[in-house]
PDB file of C-alpha atoms in Angstrom:
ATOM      1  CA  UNK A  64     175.410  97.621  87.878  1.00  0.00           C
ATOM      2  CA  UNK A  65     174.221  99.573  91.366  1.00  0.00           C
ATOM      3  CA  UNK A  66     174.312  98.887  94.769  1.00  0.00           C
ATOM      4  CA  UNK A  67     175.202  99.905  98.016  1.00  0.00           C
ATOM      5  CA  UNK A  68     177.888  99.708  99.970  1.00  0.00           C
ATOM      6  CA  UNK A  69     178.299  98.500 104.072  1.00  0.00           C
ATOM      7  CA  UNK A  70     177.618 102.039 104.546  1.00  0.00           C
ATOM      8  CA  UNK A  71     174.726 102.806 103.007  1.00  0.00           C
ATOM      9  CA  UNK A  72     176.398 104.606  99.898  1.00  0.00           C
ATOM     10  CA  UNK A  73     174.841 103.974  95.954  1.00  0.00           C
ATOM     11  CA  UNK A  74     177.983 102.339  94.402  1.00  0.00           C
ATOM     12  CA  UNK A  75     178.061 101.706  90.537  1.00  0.00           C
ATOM     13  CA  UNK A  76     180.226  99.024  88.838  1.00  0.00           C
ATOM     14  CA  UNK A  77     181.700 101.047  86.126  1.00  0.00           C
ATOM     15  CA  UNK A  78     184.336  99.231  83.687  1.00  0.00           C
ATOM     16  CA  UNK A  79     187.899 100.532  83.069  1.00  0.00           C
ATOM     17  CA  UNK A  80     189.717 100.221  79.661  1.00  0.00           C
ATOM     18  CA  UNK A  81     188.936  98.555  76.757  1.00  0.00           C
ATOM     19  CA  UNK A  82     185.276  96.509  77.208  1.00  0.00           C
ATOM     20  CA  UNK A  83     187.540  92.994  76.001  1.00  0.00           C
ATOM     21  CA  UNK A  84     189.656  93.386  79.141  1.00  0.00           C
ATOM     22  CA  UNK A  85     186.978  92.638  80.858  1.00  0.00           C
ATOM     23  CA  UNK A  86     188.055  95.323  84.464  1.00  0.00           C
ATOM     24  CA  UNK A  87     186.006  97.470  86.757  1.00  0.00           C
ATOM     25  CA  UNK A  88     186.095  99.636  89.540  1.00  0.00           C
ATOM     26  CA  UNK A  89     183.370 100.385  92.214  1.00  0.00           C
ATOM     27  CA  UNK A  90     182.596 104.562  92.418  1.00  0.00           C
ATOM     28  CA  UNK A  91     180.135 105.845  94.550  1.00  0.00           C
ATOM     29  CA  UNK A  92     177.160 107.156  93.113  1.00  0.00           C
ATOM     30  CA  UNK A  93     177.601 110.790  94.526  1.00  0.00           C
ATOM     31  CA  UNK A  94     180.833 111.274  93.488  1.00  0.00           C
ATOM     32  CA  UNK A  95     180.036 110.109  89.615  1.00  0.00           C
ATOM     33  CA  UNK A  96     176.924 112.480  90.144  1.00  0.00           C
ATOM     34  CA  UNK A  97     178.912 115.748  91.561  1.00  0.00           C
ATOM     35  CA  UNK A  98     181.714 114.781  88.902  1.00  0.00           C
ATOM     36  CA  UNK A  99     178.749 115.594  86.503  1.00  0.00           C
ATOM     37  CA  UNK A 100     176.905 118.506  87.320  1.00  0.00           C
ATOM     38  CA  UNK A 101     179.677 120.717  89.490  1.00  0.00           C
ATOM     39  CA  UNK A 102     183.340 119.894  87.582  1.00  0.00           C
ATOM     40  CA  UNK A 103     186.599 117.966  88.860  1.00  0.00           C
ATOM     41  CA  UNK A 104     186.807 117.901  92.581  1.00  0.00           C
ATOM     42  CA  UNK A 105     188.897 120.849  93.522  1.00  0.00           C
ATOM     43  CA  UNK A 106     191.376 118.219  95.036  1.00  0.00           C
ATOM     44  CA  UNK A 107     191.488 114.179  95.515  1.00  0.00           C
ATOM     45  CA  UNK A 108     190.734 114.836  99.200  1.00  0.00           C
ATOM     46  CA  UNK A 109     187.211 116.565  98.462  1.00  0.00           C
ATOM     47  CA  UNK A 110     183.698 114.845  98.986  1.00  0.00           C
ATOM     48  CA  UNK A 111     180.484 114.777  97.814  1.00  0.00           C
ATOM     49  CA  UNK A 112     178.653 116.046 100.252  1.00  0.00           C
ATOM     50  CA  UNK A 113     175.338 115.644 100.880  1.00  0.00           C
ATOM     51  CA  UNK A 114     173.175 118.627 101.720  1.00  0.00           C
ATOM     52  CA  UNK A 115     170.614 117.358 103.320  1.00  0.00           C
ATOM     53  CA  UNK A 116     172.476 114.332 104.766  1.00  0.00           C
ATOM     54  CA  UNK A 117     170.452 111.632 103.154  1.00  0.00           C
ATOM     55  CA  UNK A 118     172.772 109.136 101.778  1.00  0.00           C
ATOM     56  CA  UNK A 119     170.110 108.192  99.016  1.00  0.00           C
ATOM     57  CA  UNK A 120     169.281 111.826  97.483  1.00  0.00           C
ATOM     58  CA  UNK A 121     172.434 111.556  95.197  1.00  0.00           C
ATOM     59  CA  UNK A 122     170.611 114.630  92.971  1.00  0.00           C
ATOM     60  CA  UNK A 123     172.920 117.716  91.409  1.00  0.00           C
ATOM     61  CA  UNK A 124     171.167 120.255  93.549  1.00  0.00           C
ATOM     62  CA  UNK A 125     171.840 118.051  96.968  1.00  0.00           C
ATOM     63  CA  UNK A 126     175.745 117.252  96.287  1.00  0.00           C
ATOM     64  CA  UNK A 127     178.921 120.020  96.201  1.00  0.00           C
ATOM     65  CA  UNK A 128     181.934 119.282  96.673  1.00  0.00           C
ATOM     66  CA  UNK A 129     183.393 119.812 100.546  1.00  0.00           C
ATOM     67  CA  UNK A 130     186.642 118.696 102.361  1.00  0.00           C
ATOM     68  CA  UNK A 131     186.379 116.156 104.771  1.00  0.00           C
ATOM     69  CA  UNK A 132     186.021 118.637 107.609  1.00  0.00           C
ATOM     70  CA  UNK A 133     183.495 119.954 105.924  1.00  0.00           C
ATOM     71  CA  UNK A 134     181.572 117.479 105.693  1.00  0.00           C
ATOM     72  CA  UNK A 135     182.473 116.195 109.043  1.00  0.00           C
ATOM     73  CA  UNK A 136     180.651 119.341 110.160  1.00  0.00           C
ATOM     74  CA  UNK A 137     177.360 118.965 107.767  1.00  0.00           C
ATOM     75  CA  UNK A 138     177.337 115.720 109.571  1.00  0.00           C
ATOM     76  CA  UNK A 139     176.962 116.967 112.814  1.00  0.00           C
ATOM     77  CA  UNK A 140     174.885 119.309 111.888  1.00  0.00           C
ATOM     78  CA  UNK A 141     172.606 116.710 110.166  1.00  0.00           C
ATOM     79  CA  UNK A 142     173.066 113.893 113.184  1.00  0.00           C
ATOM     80  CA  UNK A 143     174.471 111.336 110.415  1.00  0.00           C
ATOM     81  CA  UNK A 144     177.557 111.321 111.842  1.00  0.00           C
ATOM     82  CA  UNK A 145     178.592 107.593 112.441  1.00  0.00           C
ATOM     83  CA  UNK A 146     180.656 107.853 115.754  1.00  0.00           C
ATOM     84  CA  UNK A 147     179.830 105.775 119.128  1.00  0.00           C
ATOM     85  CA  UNK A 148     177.189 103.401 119.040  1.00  0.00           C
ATOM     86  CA  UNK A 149     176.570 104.552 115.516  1.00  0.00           C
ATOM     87  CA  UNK A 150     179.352 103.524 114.165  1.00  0.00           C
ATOM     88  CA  UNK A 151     179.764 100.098 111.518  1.00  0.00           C
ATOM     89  CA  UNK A 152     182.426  98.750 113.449  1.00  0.00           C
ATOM     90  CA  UNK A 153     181.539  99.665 117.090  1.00  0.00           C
ATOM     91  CA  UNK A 154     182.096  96.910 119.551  1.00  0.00           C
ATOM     92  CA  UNK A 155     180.816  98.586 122.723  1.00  0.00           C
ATOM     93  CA  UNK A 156     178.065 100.630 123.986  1.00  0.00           C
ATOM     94  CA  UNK A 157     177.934 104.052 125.468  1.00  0.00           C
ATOM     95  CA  UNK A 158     176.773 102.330 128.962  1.00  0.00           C
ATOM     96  CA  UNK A 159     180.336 100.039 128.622  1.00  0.00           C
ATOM     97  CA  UNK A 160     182.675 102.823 127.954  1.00  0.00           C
ATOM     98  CA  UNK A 161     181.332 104.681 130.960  1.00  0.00           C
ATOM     99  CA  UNK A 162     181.751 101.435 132.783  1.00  0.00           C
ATOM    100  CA  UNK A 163     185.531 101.385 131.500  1.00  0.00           C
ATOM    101  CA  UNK A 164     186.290 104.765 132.314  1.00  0.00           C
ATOM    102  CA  UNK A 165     185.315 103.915 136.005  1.00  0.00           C
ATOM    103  CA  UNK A 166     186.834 100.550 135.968  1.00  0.00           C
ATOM    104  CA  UNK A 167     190.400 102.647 134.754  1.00  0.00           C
ATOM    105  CA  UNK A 168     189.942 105.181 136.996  1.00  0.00           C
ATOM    106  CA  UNK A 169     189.556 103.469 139.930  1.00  0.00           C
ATOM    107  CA  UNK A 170     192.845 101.835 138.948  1.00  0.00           C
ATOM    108  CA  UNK A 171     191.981  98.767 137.151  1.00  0.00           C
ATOM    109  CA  UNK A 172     194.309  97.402 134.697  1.00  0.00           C
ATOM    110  CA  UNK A 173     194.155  97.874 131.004  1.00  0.00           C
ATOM    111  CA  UNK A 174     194.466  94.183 130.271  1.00  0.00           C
ATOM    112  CA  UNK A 175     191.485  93.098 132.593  1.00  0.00           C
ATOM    113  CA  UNK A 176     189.369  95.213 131.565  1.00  0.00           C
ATOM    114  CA  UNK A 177     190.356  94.237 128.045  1.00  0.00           C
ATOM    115  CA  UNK A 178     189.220  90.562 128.728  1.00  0.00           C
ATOM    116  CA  UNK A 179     186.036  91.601 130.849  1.00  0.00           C
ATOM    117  CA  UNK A 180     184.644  93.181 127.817  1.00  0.00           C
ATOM    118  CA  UNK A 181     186.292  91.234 125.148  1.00  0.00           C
ATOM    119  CA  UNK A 182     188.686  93.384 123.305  1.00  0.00           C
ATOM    120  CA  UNK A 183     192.183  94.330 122.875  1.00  0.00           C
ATOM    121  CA  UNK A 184     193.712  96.491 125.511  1.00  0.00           C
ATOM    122  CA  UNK A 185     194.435  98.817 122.821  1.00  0.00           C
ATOM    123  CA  UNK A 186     190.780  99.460 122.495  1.00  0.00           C
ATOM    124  CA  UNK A 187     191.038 100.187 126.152  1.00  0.00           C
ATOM    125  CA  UNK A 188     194.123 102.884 126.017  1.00  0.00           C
ATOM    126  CA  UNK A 189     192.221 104.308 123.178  1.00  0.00           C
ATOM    127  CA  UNK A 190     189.163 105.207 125.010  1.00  0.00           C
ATOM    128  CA  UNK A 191     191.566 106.018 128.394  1.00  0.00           C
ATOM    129  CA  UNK A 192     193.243 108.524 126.237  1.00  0.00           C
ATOM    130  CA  UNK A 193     190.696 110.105 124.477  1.00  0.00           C
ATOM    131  CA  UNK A 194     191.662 108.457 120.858  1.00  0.00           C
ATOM    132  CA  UNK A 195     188.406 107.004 120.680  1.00  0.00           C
ATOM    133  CA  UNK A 196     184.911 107.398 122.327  1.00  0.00           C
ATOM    134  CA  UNK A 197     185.860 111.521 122.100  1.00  0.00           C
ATOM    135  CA  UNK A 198     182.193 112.621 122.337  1.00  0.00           C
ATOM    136  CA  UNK A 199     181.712 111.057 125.575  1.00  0.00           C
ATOM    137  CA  UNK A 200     182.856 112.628 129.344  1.00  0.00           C
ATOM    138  CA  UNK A 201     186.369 111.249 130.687  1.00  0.00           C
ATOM    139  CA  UNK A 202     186.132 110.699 134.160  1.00  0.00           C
ATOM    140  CA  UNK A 203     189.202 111.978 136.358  1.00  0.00           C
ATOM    141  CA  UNK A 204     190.965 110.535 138.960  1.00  0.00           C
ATOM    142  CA  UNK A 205     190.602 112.183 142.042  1.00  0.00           C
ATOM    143  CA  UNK A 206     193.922 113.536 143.393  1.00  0.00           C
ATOM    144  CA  UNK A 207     195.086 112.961 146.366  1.00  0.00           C
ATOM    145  CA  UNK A 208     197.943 114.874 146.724  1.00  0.00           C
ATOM    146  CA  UNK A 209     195.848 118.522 146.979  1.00  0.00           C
ATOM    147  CA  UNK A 210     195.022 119.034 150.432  1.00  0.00           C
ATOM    148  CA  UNK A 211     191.778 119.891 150.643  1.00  0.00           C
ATOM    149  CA  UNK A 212     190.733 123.129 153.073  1.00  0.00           C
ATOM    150  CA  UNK A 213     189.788 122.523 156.998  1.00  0.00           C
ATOM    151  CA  UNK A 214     185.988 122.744 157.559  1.00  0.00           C
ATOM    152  CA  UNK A 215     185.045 124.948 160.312  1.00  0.00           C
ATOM    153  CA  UNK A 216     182.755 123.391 162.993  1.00  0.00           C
TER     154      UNK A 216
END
């Protein structure tokens, strides 16, 4: 049987051994398809990528094989990639993580903030240290310790 997965992906129900033992495995629709019309993957880590970034079109002539920076790119070159707001699992919007980055760099604590918008403090070091939330500005504290140069009158 077919049907997609949380992220959008045609995943067939295909059985494994002998049809009395009664086991299956879930394998994504692309991946059966590329297996098919373009060979092995050249390694485990390769993809099926999508040419044209549409999830659905799981034809031969839209689907190579790629490695995950590869695809990474297509991607962002398609504006599929799921980061941010986009992304499944995303707990906070754009508008909040500027917010935080503010909030931490006008000296705010991790764990406050953490509670203010409901999630674990890692979440917040994550985003402080760039780990997370990548494709959006950090904000820098000022420093205080350059002098800055005498204005003339």
């Amino acid at each position: 049987s077919q049907r997609f997965n949380s992220s959008g992906y045609l995943s067939v129900l295909c059985p494994t051994g002998p049809p009395t033992a009664r086991k299956f495995t879930n394998a994504l629709g692309s991946r059966l398809v590329c297996t098919a019309f373009h060979g092995e993957p050249p390694s485990p880590l390769h993809e099926a990528a999508h040419g044209d970034g549409n999830v659905m079109n799981c034809t031969a002539g839209n689907l190579r094989w790629a490695t995950p920076a590869e695809n990474a790119d297509d991607k962002r070159r398609h504006g599929t990639i799921q980061n941010g707001e986009k992304h499944p699992k995303a707990r906070l919007t754009l508008a909040q993580v500027k917010e935080i980055r503010l909030a931490l760099a006008a000296g705010t604590m991790q764990t406050v903030i953490a509670t203010q918008y409901g999630v674990h403090k890692n979440t917040i070091w994550a985003i402080k240290s760039g780990w997370s939330w990548q494709s959006t500005p950090r904000i820098r504290k000022p420093r205080h310790d350059i002098p800055t140069p005498a204005r003339e009158p």
